[in-house]
XYZ file of C-alpha atoms in Angstrom:
415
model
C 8.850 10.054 -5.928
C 11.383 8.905 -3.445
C 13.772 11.652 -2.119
C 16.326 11.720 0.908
C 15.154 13.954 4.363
C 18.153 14.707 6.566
C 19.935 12.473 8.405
C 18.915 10.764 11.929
C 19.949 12.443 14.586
C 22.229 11.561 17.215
C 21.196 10.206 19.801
C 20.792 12.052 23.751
C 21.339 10.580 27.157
C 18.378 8.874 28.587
C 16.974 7.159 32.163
C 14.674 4.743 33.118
C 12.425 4.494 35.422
C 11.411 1.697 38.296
C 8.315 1.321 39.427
C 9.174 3.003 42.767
C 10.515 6.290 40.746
C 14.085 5.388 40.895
C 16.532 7.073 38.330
C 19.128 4.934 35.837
C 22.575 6.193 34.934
C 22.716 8.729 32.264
C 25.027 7.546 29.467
C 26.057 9.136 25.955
C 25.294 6.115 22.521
C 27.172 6.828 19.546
C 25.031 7.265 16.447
C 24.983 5.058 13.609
C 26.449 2.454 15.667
C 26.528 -1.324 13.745
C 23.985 -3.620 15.831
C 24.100 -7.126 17.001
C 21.178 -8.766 18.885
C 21.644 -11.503 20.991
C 20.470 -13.020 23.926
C 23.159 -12.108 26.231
C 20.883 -9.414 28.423
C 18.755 -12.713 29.498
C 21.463 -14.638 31.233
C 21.347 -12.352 34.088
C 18.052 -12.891 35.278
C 18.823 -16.710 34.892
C 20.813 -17.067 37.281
C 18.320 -17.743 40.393
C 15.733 -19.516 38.028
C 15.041 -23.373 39.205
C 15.160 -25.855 36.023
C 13.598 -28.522 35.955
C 16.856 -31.524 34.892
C 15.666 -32.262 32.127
C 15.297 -28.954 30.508
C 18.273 -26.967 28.988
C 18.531 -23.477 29.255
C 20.664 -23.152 26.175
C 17.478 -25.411 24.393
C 14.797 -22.746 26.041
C 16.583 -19.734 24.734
C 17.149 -21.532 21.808
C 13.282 -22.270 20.995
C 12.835 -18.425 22.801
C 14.291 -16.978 19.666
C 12.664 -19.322 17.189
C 9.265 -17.974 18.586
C 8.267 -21.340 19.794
C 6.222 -22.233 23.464
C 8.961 -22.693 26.323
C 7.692 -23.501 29.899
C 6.265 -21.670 32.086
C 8.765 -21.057 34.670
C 11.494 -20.236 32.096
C 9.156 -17.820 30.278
C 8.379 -15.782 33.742
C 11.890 -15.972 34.143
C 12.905 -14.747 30.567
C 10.143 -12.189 31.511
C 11.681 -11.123 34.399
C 15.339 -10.998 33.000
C 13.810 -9.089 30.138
C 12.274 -6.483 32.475
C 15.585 -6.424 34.859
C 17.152 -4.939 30.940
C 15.081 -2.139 30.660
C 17.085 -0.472 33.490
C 19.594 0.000 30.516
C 17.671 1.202 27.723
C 17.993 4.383 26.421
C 17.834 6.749 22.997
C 20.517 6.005 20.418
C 18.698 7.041 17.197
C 16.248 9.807 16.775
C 14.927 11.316 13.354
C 12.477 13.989 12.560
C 12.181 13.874 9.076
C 8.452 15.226 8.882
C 6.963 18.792 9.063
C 4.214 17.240 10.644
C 3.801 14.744 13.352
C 4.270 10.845 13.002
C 0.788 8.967 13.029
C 1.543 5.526 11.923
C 4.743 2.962 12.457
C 5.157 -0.928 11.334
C 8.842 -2.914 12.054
C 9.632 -4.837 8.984
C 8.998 -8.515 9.894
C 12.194 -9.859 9.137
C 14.054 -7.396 9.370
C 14.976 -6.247 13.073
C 16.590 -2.812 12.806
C 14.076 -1.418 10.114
C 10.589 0.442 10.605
C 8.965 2.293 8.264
C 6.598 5.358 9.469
C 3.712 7.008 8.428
C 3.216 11.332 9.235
C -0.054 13.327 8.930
C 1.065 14.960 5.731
C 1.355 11.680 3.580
C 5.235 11.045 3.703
C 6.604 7.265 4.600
C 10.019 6.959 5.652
C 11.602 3.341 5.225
C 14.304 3.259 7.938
C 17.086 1.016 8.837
C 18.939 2.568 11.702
C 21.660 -0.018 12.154
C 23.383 1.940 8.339
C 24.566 5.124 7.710
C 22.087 5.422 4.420
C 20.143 8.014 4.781
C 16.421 6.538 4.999
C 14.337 6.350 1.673
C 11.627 8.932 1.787
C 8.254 8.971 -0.253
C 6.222 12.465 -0.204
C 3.187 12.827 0.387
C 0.362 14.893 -0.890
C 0.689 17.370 2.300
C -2.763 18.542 4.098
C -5.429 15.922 3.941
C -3.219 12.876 3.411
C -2.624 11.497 6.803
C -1.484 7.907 6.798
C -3.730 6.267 9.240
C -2.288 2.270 8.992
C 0.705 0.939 7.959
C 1.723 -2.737 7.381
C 4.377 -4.355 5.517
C 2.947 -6.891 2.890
C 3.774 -10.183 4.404
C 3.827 -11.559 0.830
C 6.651 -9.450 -0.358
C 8.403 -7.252 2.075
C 9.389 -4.588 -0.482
C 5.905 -3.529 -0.563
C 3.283 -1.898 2.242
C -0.420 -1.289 3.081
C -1.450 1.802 3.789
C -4.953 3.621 4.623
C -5.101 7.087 4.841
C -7.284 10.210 5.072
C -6.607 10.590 1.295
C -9.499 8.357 1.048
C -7.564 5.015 -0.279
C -6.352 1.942 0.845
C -3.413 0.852 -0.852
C -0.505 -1.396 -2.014
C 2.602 0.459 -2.339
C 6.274 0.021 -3.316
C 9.242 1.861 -1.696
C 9.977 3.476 -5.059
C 6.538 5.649 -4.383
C 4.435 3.242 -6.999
C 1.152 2.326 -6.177
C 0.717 -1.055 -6.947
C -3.204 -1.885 -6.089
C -5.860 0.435 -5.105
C -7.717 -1.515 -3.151
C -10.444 0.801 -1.990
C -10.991 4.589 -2.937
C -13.995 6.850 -1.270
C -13.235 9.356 -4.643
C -14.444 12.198 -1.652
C -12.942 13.984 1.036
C -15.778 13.450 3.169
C -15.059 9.534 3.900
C -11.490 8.288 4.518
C -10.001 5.134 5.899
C -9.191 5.070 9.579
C -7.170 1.482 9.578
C -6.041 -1.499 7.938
C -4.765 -5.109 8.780
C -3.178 -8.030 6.424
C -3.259 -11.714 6.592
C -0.940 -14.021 4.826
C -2.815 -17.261 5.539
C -5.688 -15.925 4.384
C -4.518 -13.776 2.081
C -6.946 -10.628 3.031
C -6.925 -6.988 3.828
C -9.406 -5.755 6.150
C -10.005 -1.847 6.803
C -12.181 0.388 8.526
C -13.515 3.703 7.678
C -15.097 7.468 9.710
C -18.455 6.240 8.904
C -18.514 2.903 10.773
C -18.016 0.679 7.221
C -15.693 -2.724 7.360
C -14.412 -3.155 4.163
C -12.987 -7.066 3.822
C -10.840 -7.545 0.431
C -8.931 -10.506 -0.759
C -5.138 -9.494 -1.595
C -5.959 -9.321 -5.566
C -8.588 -6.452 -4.621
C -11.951 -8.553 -5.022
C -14.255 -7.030 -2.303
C -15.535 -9.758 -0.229
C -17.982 -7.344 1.435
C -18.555 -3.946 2.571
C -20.498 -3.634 5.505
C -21.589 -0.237 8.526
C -20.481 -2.391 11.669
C -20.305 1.052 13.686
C -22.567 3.733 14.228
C -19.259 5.883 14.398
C -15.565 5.737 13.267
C -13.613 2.654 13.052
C -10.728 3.750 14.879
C -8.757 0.054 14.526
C -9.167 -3.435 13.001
C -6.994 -6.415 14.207
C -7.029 -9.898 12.799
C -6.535 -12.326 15.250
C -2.604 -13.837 14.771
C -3.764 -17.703 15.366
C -6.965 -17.491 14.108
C -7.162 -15.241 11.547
C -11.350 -15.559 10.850
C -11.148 -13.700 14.483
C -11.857 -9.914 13.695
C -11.719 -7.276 16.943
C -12.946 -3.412 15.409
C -12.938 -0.774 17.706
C -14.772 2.876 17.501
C -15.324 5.631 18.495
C -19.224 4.444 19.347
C -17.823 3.428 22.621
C -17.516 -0.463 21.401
C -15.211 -3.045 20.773
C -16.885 -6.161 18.480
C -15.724 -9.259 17.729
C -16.571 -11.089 14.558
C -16.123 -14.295 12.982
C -15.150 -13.751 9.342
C -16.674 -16.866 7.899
C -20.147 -15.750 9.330
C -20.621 -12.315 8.780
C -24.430 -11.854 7.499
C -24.689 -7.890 8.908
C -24.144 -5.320 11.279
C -25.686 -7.586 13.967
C -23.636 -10.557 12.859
C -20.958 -9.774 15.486
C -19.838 -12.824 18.333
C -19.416 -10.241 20.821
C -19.900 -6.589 21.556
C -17.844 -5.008 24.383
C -19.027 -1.984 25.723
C -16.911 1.028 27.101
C -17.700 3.759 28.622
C -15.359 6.297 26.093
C -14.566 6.247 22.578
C -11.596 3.469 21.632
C -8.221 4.176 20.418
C -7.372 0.340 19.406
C -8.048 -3.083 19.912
C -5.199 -5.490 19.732
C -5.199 -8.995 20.018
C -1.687 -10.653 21.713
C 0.852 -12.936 20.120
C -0.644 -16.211 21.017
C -4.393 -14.962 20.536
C -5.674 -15.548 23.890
C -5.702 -11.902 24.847
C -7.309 -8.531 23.760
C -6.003 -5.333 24.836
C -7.950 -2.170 24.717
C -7.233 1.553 24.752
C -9.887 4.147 25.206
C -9.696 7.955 24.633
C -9.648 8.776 28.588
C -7.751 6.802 30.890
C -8.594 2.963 31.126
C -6.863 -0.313 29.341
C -8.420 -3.332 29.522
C -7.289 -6.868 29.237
C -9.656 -9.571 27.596
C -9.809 -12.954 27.414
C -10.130 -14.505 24.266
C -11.952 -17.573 25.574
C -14.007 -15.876 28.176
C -15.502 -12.654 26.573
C -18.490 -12.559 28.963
C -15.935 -12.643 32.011
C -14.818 -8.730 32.779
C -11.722 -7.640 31.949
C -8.918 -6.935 33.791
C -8.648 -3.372 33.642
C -5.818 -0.913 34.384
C -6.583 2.259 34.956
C -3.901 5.005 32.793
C -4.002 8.427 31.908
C -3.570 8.755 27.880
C -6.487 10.954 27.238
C -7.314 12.309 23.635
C -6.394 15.874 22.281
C -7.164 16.766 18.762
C -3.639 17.791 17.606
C -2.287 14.304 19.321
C -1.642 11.172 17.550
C -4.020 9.053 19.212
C -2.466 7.221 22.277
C -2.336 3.475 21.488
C -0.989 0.360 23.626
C 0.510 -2.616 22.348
C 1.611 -6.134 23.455
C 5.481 -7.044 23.667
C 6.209 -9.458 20.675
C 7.467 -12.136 23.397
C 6.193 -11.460 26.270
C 2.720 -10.773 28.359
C 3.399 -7.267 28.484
C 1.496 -4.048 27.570
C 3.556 -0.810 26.190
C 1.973 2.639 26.702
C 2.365 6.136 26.372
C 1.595 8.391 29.496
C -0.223 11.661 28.706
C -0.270 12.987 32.603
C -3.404 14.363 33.630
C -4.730 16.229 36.374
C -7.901 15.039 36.835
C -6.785 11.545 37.299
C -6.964 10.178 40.797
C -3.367 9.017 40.775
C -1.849 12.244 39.357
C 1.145 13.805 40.941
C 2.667 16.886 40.734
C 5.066 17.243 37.726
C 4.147 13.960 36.986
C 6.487 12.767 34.015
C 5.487 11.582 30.243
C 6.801 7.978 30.307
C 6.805 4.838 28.665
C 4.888 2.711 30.832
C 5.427 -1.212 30.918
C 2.632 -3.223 32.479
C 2.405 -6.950 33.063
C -0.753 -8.229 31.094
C -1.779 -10.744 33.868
C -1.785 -8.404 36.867
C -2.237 -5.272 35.517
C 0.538 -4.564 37.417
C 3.367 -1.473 36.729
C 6.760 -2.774 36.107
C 8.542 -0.222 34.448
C 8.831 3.223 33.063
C 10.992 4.513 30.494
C 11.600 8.177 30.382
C 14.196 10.822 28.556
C 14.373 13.999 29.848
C 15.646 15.142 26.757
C 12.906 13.817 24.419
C 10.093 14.732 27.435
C 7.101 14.912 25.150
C 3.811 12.844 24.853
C 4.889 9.739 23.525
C 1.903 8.130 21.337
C 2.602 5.098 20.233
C 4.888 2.690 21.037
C 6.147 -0.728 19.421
C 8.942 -3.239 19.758
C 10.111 -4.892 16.834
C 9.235 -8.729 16.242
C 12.647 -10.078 18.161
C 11.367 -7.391 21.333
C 14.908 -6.287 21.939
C 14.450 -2.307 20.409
C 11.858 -0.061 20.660
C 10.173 2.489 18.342
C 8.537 5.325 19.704
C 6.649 8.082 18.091
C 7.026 11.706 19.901
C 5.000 14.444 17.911
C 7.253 15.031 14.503
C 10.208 12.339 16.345
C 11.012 8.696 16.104
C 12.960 7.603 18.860
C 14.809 4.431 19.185
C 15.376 2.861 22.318
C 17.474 -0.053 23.483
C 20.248 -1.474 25.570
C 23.003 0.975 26.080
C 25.490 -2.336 25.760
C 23.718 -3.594 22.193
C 23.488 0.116 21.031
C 27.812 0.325 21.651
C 28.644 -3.045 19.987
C 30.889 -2.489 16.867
């Protein structure tokens, strides 16, 4: 049943930070503020940018917001201008409307100023931050329901996917009606770890503690159930262009790749990747032509789709797992070749410095390379997972029992 938690909290003053450690101006963002996103924060990084004469700017951001290819100088520049922004993002909506801590989050497609989130008790809160409304809230069942994926149903945006440690995967409404059951252990001793959704294809894929793959078409039909693990299937990702591309990661220290249309068995898979810790997630980027790992330690690695015998690029990070912690999780930038990741600071890492801080960090994807770190030092905590909505201007970040909202401090003023 759908009920009301309190409202969002105002937001605090925030800072970024450069590569080199530097400090941004501390500013105060009016809650609640009406929201307009536009593509004003790339002109500055414009300016220097060669084009070629017979390419428009105007035309390239044009095709920039449609989603569609622009060249490759412009999109380094974009890139760059994009980057050159983050100097100005900071908090302007926070919520904690759980009483326990946030494990899932998914940005409404369409949609760019509403997310819904997932907590470790059950509860889903649908959220559009650019209203006053308070946020619709669905309870959960409490201890033992932990929502472990979250998508919106790309067939009909009202409704979502969710797995959970209830033991289901399942479609939902945002009136708290379950619409389709599509897989149920009917024991507390097997849940379901993950879950992805293709619209092409029209399938659901999830993964469960046991190592099982469970592919469904999106009227429930089980297309097969299969152990593809010897351990936990920590994440499933479809790939986005080529949606018979399946990446599972687990906690069996692996990463597989499998091609949908030729799955036979557990040895079926195009490509194992060996780690040497468990794996958080596997995501593939935008385009495809990437994968991007997260172990439980303190490595990321960057694959290429094309080349999955060539090692990866990897970029060494300390995000290492603690029981109590949502899982630390990196994700691609919706636009650009960028990776988004929480910093868990750790001692024993060979880059560790005293009072080290628990950023945001913002890597390229080619180099590996830092570019950027976003940091509050009023919201200070491990930050877990991290994801920009589908037009890449905002940010939603989950903090423990907190949702924090970052973005320009210009868009977050606009009236």
């Amino acid at each position: 049943m759908s009920s009301s938690p309190p409202v969002p909290q105002s937001s605090r003053e925030g800072r970024g930070l450069s590569e080199r450690g530097g400090a941004g101006a501390r500013s105060q963002i009016e809650s609640g503020s009406s929201r307009r996103f536009d593509s004003g924060c790339l002109w500055a990084g414009l300016a220097s940018l060669q084009v070629p004469p017979s390419c428009s700017i105007v035309r390239a951001l044009h095709h920039h917001k449609l989603g569609n290819a622009v060249r490759p100088s412009l999109q380094q520049g974009l890139q760059q201008a994009f980057l050159h922004s983050l100097a100005s993002y900071r908090i302007f909506q926070k919520a904690a409307p759980f009483d326990r801590r946030a494990t899932s989050l998914a940005w409404h497609p369409t949609h760019p100023s509403t997310l819904a989130v997932g907590s470790k008790g059950g509860d889903i809160m649908l959220w559009n931050f650019g209203i006053k409304d308070k946020p619709t809230f669905i309870k959960g069942i409490g201890a033992g329901g932990s929502i472990t994926g979250l998508k919106f149903n790309p067939l009909d945006t009202n409704q979502f996917f969710t797995s959970s440690m209830e033991g289901t995967t399942r479609l939902q409404d945002f009136k708290g009606n379950t619409l389709r059951v599509f897989t149920s252990s009917g024991t507390c001793n097997f849940w379901f770890c993950s879950l992805d959704v293709s619209a092409r294809s029209r399938m659901v894929v999830t993964g469960d503690n046991v190592g099982h793959v469970i592919l469904l078409n999106m009227d429930g039909r089980e297309l097969w159930n299969l152990r593809m693990h010897k351990k936990k299937v920590t994440h499933v990702a479809l790939n986005p262009c080529c949606d018979w591309f399946l990446a599972t990661a687990s906690v069996d220290q692996t990463v597989k790749i499998w091609d949908l249309r030729q799955v036979r068995g557990k040895s079926s898979f195009l490509h194992s990747l060996p780690h040497s810790h468990p794996v958080n997630a596997a995501c593939f980027s935008p385009d495809g032509a990437q994968l991007l790992t997260t172990d439980q330690k303190s490595e990321l690695r960057v694959y290429s789709a094309s080349q999955w015998d060539c090692p990866p690029s990897l970029i060494p990070h300390p995000h290492r797992h603690f029981q109590h912690l949502t899982p630390i999780k990196a994700t691609w930038h919706p636009r650009y070749n960028l990776i988004v990741v929480g910093r868990y600071p750790d001692p024993n890492f060979k880059s560790c410095t005293p009072h080290e801080l628990r950023t945001i960090d913002v890597f390229d994807g080619h180099s590996g390379k830092m570019m950027y770190q976003l940091y509050d030092p009023e919201s200070s905590g491990i930050i877990s997972l991290n994801e920009f909505n589908p037009m890449g201007d905002t940010l939603a970040s989950v903090m423990g029992y907190h949702i924090l909202i970052w973005s320009q401090e210009e868009a977050g003023m606009r009236t």
